Coordinates of C-alpha atoms in Angstrom, one line a residue:
Chain A
M16 CA 0.7 149.6 -213.9
S17 CA -1.8 151.3 -211.7
N18 CA -0.8 153.7 -209.0
I19 CA -2.0 151.4 -206.2
A20 CA 0.1 148.5 -207.5
F21 CA 3.2 150.6 -207.7
Q22 CA 2.8 152.1 -204.2
R23 CA 2.0 148.7 -202.7
L24 CA 5.0 147.1 -204.3
Q25 CA 7.3 149.8 -202.9
R26 CA 5.9 149.0 -199.4
E27 CA 6.3 145.3 -199.9
F28 CA 9.9 145.8 -201.0
K29 CA 10.7 147.9 -198.0
E30 CA 9.2 145.3 -195.7
V31 CA 11.2 142.4 -197.3
I32 CA 14.5 144.3 -197.3
T33 CA 14.4 146.0 -193.9
N34 CA 12.8 143.2 -191.9
A35 CA 15.6 141.0 -190.3
E36 CA 13.0 138.3 -189.5
I37 CA 12.2 137.8 -193.2
A38 CA 15.9 137.6 -194.1
Q39 CA 16.2 134.7 -191.6
T40 CA 13.6 132.7 -193.5
G41 CA 15.8 132.9 -196.6
I42 CA 13.6 135.0 -198.7
R43 CA 15.0 137.7 -201.0
L44 CA 13.4 140.1 -203.5
D45 CA 15.2 141.8 -206.3
T46 CA 14.2 143.9 -209.2
S47 CA 15.6 144.4 -212.7
D48 CA 13.6 147.5 -213.8
D49 CA 12.2 150.6 -212.2
T50 CA 8.6 149.8 -213.2
L51 CA 8.5 146.9 -210.8
T52 CA 6.7 144.7 -213.3
K53 CA 9.4 142.0 -213.5
L54 CA 10.9 140.9 -210.2
K55 CA 13.4 138.2 -209.1
G56 CA 12.7 136.2 -206.0
E57 CA 15.0 133.9 -204.1
I58 CA 14.1 131.3 -201.5
K59 CA 16.2 128.8 -199.5
G60 CA 15.3 125.2 -199.6
P61 CA 13.5 124.3 -196.4
P62 CA 15.2 122.1 -193.8
D63 CA 14.3 118.4 -193.6
S64 CA 13.5 118.3 -197.3
P65 CA 15.6 117.2 -200.3
Y66 CA 16.0 120.9 -201.2
E67 CA 17.7 121.8 -197.9
G68 CA 20.3 124.5 -198.3
G69 CA 19.6 125.1 -202.0
T70 CA 19.1 128.6 -203.4
F71 CA 16.2 128.7 -205.8
K72 CA 15.6 131.7 -208.0
L73 CA 12.1 132.6 -209.1
D74 CA 10.7 134.8 -211.8
I75 CA 7.8 137.1 -210.7
I76 CA 5.7 139.0 -213.2
I77 CA 3.3 141.6 -211.7
P78 CA 0.1 142.0 -213.6
D79 CA -1.3 145.5 -214.2
N80 CA -4.2 145.0 -211.8
Y81 CA -2.1 143.7 -208.9
P82 CA -3.0 143.2 -206.1
F83 CA -6.5 142.3 -207.3
H84 CA -5.0 139.5 -209.5
P85 CA -2.1 137.2 -208.4
P86 CA 1.5 137.7 -209.6
K87 CA 2.8 135.1 -212.1
V88 CA 5.5 133.2 -210.3
S89 CA 7.7 130.5 -211.8
F90 CA 11.0 128.8 -211.0
E91 CA 14.0 130.0 -212.9
T92 CA 16.2 127.4 -211.1
K93 CA 15.5 123.8 -212.3
I94 CA 13.8 121.8 -209.6
W95 CA 12.5 118.2 -209.2
H96 CA 9.2 118.5 -207.5
P97 CA 5.7 117.0 -208.2
N98 CA 4.0 120.4 -208.1
I99 CA 6.5 122.3 -210.2
S100 CA 7.2 121.6 -213.9
S101 CA 10.7 120.2 -214.3
Q102 CA 10.8 121.6 -217.8
T103 CA 9.3 125.1 -217.5
G104 CA 9.3 125.8 -213.8
T105 CA 5.6 126.5 -213.7
I106 CA 4.2 126.2 -210.1
C107 CA 0.9 124.6 -209.3
L108 CA -0.2 126.4 -206.2
D109 CA -3.9 127.4 -205.4
I110 CA -3.1 130.9 -204.0
L111 CA -1.4 131.8 -207.3
K112 CA -4.7 130.9 -209.1
D113 CA -8.3 130.9 -207.8
Q114 CA -7.4 131.1 -204.1
W115 CA -5.5 134.4 -204.4
A116 CA -6.5 137.1 -201.9
A117 CA -5.6 140.8 -202.2
S118 CA -4.1 140.8 -198.7
L119 CA -1.4 138.3 -199.7
T120 CA 2.0 139.9 -200.4
L121 CA 5.1 138.8 -202.3
R122 CA 6.6 137.8 -199.0
T123 CA 3.7 135.5 -198.1
V124 CA 3.7 134.1 -201.7
L125 CA 7.4 133.2 -201.4
L126 CA 6.8 131.7 -198.0
S127 CA 4.0 129.6 -199.4
V128 CA 6.3 128.4 -202.3
Q129 CA 8.9 127.6 -199.7
S130 CA 6.4 125.5 -197.7
L131 CA 5.3 123.8 -200.9
L132 CA 8.9 122.6 -201.2
A133 CA 8.7 121.1 -197.7
A134 CA 5.3 119.5 -198.4
P135 CA 4.9 118.2 -201.9
E136 CA 1.4 117.3 -203.0
P137 CA 1.7 114.4 -205.6
S138 CA -2.0 113.9 -205.7
D139 CA -2.5 117.3 -207.4
P140 CA 0.5 117.3 -209.7
Q141 CA 2.0 119.8 -212.2
D142 CA 4.6 117.4 -213.5
A143 CA 3.1 114.0 -214.0
V144 CA 6.4 112.1 -214.3
V145 CA 7.7 113.5 -211.0
A146 CA 4.4 112.9 -209.2
K147 CA 4.4 109.2 -210.4
Q148 CA 7.9 108.7 -209.2
C149 CA 7.1 110.4 -205.9
L150 CA 4.2 108.0 -205.3
T151 CA 5.7 104.8 -206.5
H152 CA 9.5 105.2 -205.7
P153 CA 9.7 107.7 -202.9
Q154 CA 13.3 106.8 -202.1
M155 CA 14.4 107.5 -205.7
F156 CA 12.3 110.7 -205.8
T157 CA 14.2 112.0 -202.7
E158 CA 17.6 111.1 -204.1
T159 CA 16.7 112.7 -207.5
A160 CA 15.3 115.9 -205.9
R161 CA 18.4 116.2 -203.7
L162 CA 20.8 115.7 -206.7
W163 CA 18.9 118.4 -208.7
A164 CA 19.1 120.8 -205.8
Q165 CA 22.9 120.1 -205.4
V166 CA 23.6 120.4 -209.2
C167 CA 21.2 123.3 -210.0
A168 CA 20.7 125.2 -206.7
D169 CA 24.1 124.8 -205.0
A170 CA 22.7 122.7 -202.1
P171 CA 25.4 121.4 -199.8
G172 CA 26.0 117.8 -198.9
E173 CA 27.5 114.6 -200.4
R174 CA 26.3 113.9 -203.9
N175 CA 24.8 110.5 -204.5
S176 CA 27.8 108.9 -206.3
Q177 CA 25.8 106.3 -208.2
L178 CA 23.5 108.9 -209.7
Y179 CA 26.2 111.5 -210.2
K180 CA 28.3 109.0 -212.1
K181 CA 25.5 108.5 -214.6
L182 CA 25.1 112.2 -214.9
T183 CA 28.8 112.8 -215.7
Q184 CA 28.6 109.9 -218.1
L185 CA 26.0 111.7 -220.1
M186 CA 27.7 115.1 -219.8
D187 CA 30.9 113.6 -221.2
M188 CA 28.9 112.9 -224.3
G189 CA 28.4 116.6 -224.7
V190 CA 24.9 116.9 -223.2
G191 CA 24.1 120.0 -221.2
K192 CA 23.9 119.6 -217.4
E193 CA 20.2 120.3 -217.1
S194 CA 19.0 118.3 -220.1
A195 CA 21.1 115.4 -218.9
L196 CA 19.6 115.6 -215.5
S197 CA 16.1 115.8 -216.9
A198 CA 16.6 112.9 -219.4
L199 CA 18.0 110.6 -216.7
S200 CA 15.3 111.5 -214.1
C201 CA 12.5 111.0 -216.5
N202 CA 13.9 107.6 -217.5
S203 CA 14.4 106.2 -214.0
W204 CA 18.2 106.8 -214.2
D205 CA 18.6 104.3 -217.0
V206 CA 21.5 105.6 -219.0
S207 CA 20.7 103.8 -222.3
K208 CA 17.1 104.9 -222.2
A209 CA 18.1 108.5 -221.4
T210 CA 20.6 108.5 -224.3
E211 CA 18.0 107.1 -226.6
H212 CA 15.6 109.8 -225.4
L213 CA 18.2 112.6 -226.0
F214 CA 19.5 111.5 -229.4
S215 CA 16.4 110.3 -231.1
Chain B
M4 CA 20.1 145.0 -205.2
A5 CA 21.1 148.5 -206.3
L6 CA 17.7 149.1 -207.7
D7 CA 16.0 147.8 -204.5
E8 CA 17.7 150.5 -202.6
N9 CA 16.2 153.0 -205.0
A10 CA 12.8 151.6 -204.3
T11 CA 13.1 151.9 -200.6
D12 CA 14.8 155.3 -200.8
Q13 CA 11.6 157.0 -202.0
P14 CA 9.4 156.3 -199.0
E15 CA 12.2 157.0 -196.6
S16 CA 13.0 160.4 -198.1
S17 CA 9.3 161.4 -197.9
T18 CA 9.3 160.4 -194.2
T19 CA 12.2 162.6 -193.4
Q20 CA 10.6 165.5 -195.3
A21 CA 7.3 165.1 -193.3
T22 CA 9.2 165.0 -190.0
A23 CA 11.3 168.0 -190.9
G24 CA 8.2 170.0 -192.0
S25 CA 6.5 169.3 -188.7
G26 CA 9.6 170.3 -186.8
E27 CA 9.7 173.7 -188.5
A28 CA 6.1 174.4 -187.9
A29 CA 6.6 173.4 -184.2
G30 CA 2.8 173.1 -183.9
P31 CA 1.1 170.3 -182.0
A32 CA -1.5 170.0 -184.9
T33 CA 1.2 168.7 -187.3
G34 CA 2.0 165.9 -184.8
P35 CA -0.5 163.3 -186.2
A36 CA 0.6 164.0 -189.8
A37 CA 4.1 163.1 -189.0
G38 CA 3.0 160.1 -186.9
E39 CA 1.2 158.6 -189.9
N40 CA 4.5 157.3 -191.2
K41 CA 5.4 155.6 -188.0
D42 CA 4.8 151.9 -187.2
D43 CA 2.2 152.5 -184.5
N44 CA -0.3 153.4 -187.2
S45 CA 0.2 150.2 -189.0
Q46 CA -2.9 148.7 -187.4
F47 CA -5.0 151.2 -189.3
E48 CA -3.5 150.2 -192.6
C49 CA -5.8 149.0 -195.4
N50 CA -5.2 145.3 -196.0
I51 CA -5.2 145.7 -199.7
C52 CA -3.1 148.8 -200.5
L53 CA -1.1 148.6 -197.2
D54 CA -1.5 152.4 -196.8
V55 CA -3.4 154.1 -194.0
A56 CA -7.1 153.4 -194.8
R57 CA -9.0 156.2 -196.6
D58 CA -12.8 156.1 -196.7
A59 CA -12.4 153.3 -194.3
V60 CA -14.8 150.4 -194.0
I61 CA -14.7 147.4 -191.8
S62 CA -16.0 143.9 -192.6
M63 CA -18.1 141.8 -190.3
C64 CA -15.0 139.7 -189.7
G65 CA -13.2 142.8 -188.4
H66 CA -10.8 143.6 -191.2
L67 CA -10.1 147.1 -192.3
F68 CA -10.0 148.3 -195.9
C69 CA -10.2 151.5 -197.9
W70 CA -13.6 151.5 -199.5
P71 CA -12.2 152.0 -203.1
C72 CA -9.8 149.0 -202.6
L73 CA -12.5 146.7 -201.2
H74 CA -14.9 147.8 -203.9
Q75 CA -12.4 146.9 -206.6
W76 CA -11.7 143.6 -204.9
L77 CA -15.4 142.7 -204.9
D78 CA -15.7 143.9 -208.4
T79 CA -12.9 141.7 -209.6
R80 CA -14.6 138.5 -208.6
P81 CA -18.3 138.9 -208.4
T82 CA -18.9 135.1 -208.1
R83 CA -16.5 134.6 -205.1
Q84 CA -17.1 137.4 -202.6
V85 CA -14.7 136.6 -199.8
C86 CA -12.7 138.7 -197.3
P87 CA -9.2 139.2 -198.7
V88 CA -7.7 138.4 -195.3
C89 CA -9.7 135.6 -193.7
K90 CA -11.8 134.4 -196.7
S91 CA -15.0 134.6 -194.8
S92 CA -18.1 135.6 -196.8
I93 CA -18.4 139.3 -197.4
S94 CA -20.8 141.6 -199.3
R95 CA -21.3 145.2 -200.1
E96 CA -24.2 145.5 -197.7
K97 CA -22.3 143.9 -194.8
V98 CA -19.5 146.4 -194.4
I99 CA -19.6 149.3 -191.9
P100 CA -18.1 152.7 -192.7
L101 CA -15.8 154.1 -190.1
Y102 CA -16.2 157.8 -189.4
G103 CA -13.3 159.4 -187.5
R104 CA -13.4 162.9 -186.1
G105 CA -12.1 165.6 -188.4
G106 CA -11.1 163.2 -191.1
E107 CA -13.6 163.8 -193.8
Q108 CA -14.3 167.3 -195.0
T109 CA -16.2 166.2 -198.1
D110 CA -18.9 163.7 -198.3
P111 CA -17.2 160.4 -199.3
R112 CA -20.4 159.3 -201.0
D113 CA -19.9 161.9 -203.7
K114 CA -16.8 160.0 -204.8
A115 CA -16.9 157.0 -207.1
P116 CA -17.4 154.3 -206.0
P117 CA -19.8 155.4 -203.3
R118 CA -19.1 154.1 -199.8
P119 CA -22.1 152.2 -198.4
Q120 CA -24.2 154.1 -195.9
G121 CA -24.3 153.4 -192.2
Q122 CA -27.5 151.7 -190.9
R123 CA -29.6 153.6 -188.3
T124 CA -32.4 151.9 -186.5
E125 CA -35.0 154.0 -184.6
P126 CA -35.4 153.0 -181.0
P127 CA -38.7 151.2 -180.3
Q128 CA -41.7 153.4 -179.1
F129 CA -43.9 152.3 -176.2
G130 CA -47.3 153.7 -174.9
G131 CA -50.4 151.9 -176.1
F132 CA -51.5 151.2 -179.6
P133 CA -51.0 154.4 -181.5
G134 CA -53.2 153.2 -184.4
F135 CA -56.3 152.6 -182.3
N136 CA -56.6 155.6 -180.1
W137 CA -58.4 157.9 -182.5
G138 CA -61.8 158.8 -181.3
G139 CA -60.9 159.0 -177.6
D140 CA -59.5 162.5 -177.9
G141 CA -62.3 163.7 -180.0
A142 CA -65.0 162.4 -177.5
A143 CA -63.2 164.1 -174.6
G144 CA -62.8 167.4 -176.4
G145 CA -65.9 167.5 -178.5
G146 CA -68.5 167.4 -175.8
G147 CA -71.2 167.1 -178.4
G148 CA -72.8 163.8 -177.6
G149 CA -69.7 161.6 -178.0
A150 CA -69.5 162.4 -181.7
G151 CA -65.9 161.1 -182.2
G152 CA -66.4 157.6 -180.7
V153 CA -65.9 155.0 -183.3
Q154 CA -66.5 151.4 -182.5
F155 CA -65.9 148.3 -184.5
S156 CA -67.2 144.9 -183.8
F157 CA -66.3 141.9 -185.9
G158 CA -68.2 138.7 -186.0
I159 CA -68.2 135.4 -187.8
G160 CA -71.3 133.3 -188.0
A161 CA -74.1 131.9 -190.0
F162 CA -76.9 134.0 -191.6
P163 CA -79.7 135.0 -189.4
F164 CA -77.7 134.8 -186.1
T165 CA -74.9 137.0 -187.4
M166 CA -77.5 139.6 -188.2
F167 CA -78.9 139.5 -184.7
A168 CA -75.5 139.7 -183.1
S169 CA -74.2 142.6 -185.2
T170 CA -77.5 144.5 -185.2
L171 CA -78.3 144.1 -181.5
N172 CA -74.7 144.3 -180.3
F173 CA -75.2 141.2 -178.1
G174 CA -72.4 140.7 -175.6
V175 CA -70.6 143.8 -176.5
G176 CA -70.7 146.4 -173.8
D177 CA -70.2 150.1 -174.2
R178 CA -66.5 150.1 -175.0
R179 CA -66.3 153.5 -176.5
P180 CA -63.5 155.6 -175.0
G181 CA -65.0 158.4 -173.0
A182 CA -68.6 157.1 -173.1
P183 CA -71.0 159.1 -170.9
A184 CA -71.5 157.7 -167.5
A185 CA -74.8 156.0 -166.5
G186 CA -77.4 158.4 -165.1
T187 CA -76.3 161.5 -167.1
R188 CA -78.7 163.1 -169.5
Q189 CA -76.5 162.2 -172.5
H190 CA -76.5 158.5 -171.4
D191 CA -80.3 158.5 -171.2
E192 CA -80.6 160.0 -174.7
E193 CA -78.2 157.5 -176.1
Q194 CA -80.1 154.6 -174.5
F195 CA -83.4 156.0 -176.0
I196 CA -81.9 156.2 -179.5
S197 CA -80.5 152.8 -179.1
K198 CA -83.9 151.4 -178.1
V199 CA -85.5 153.1 -181.1
F200 CA -83.1 151.5 -183.4
I201 CA -83.5 148.1 -181.8
W202 CA -87.3 148.3 -182.3
I203 CA -86.8 149.4 -185.9
A204 CA -84.6 146.4 -186.4
V205 CA -87.0 144.0 -184.8
L206 CA -89.9 145.3 -186.9
F207 CA -87.7 145.0 -190.0
M208 CA -86.9 141.4 -189.2
V209 CA -90.5 140.5 -188.4
W210 CA -91.5 142.0 -191.8
L211 CA -88.7 140.0 -193.4
L212 CA -90.0 136.8 -191.9
L213 CA -93.7 137.5 -192.7
A214 CA -93.1 138.7 -196.3

């Protein structure tokens, strides 16, 4: 990593950790190694969204030529959102691609991801299945996204009993929590279809 | 978070060292150096490296950068040259270098990449037409029969009339600068030579018509 990238990351870290205002927005930054190439981010689900109160972890990989090229950001926590892959966590956000600017920081990137959660853009999807559901069955999308946040991101609130019952039904068959969620959500919460999808 | 604290420790420790150093020296000259680490200098930080701008340049949209940082940004995407802050159009030619007092001891242009030069425009000059006054001074200082006086006359027309006009200088008065006044001996001599040439011209044309 170049010197400019390392020095800048140190400054960004200092800003995120020491600034109380940033802590209020529910953004955290963490690192696992001294080289600062692989970082962990954390954002709170924005209010008035299905993700409210959830804690979402993100993987951040800093390229060698940072800040001239954008960092690679993806969700580690599973999330049901039209612009985020429900399988891999890849984010579709213009500032992480061609609209990147060198003056953007990790803080502004995480803020942008947070506002993406509040304002999904199903017309420019990353996950086609989620986007289709978001456009055709908005009510089911909201319920699904909320249950995902509750199950995967510890979001508070009453779980939708109808959906949660179907989930436990699949989990009782020995299916993992996340794959059961994914199979049910992709098959419009039809248990028989989801089972078929999982075991075929 | 333990490693985060390590990351923040480094700049903090350097800050304390800088302040301690200036305290020991107790000189007013070290004041600005210690102040660099304070927040009041943050408005002079480069928008790319977030450090105090070195070899500073400013864009037309008013955003401050280190020239090496901005150069690398422009180099990274040659097809999309936009300001990293406000995304307005930006180019190598349209940034202005900032020269502070006592900042640069060496010429920043010697470094790679070179910082673009400032643009100087000369103030406009007034006082006549500098290209057309030659001859006037020579006539005044020469005194030898208005030797320096050069006169041009331009004309557009059809053949024999143009010849008359240009040869006989119809309608063109004596516009030479510093021409001798009427009544002086020099004026009389010039009039005489002029008449001689007119008669030569008339005879030449008569000969042309007859021949």
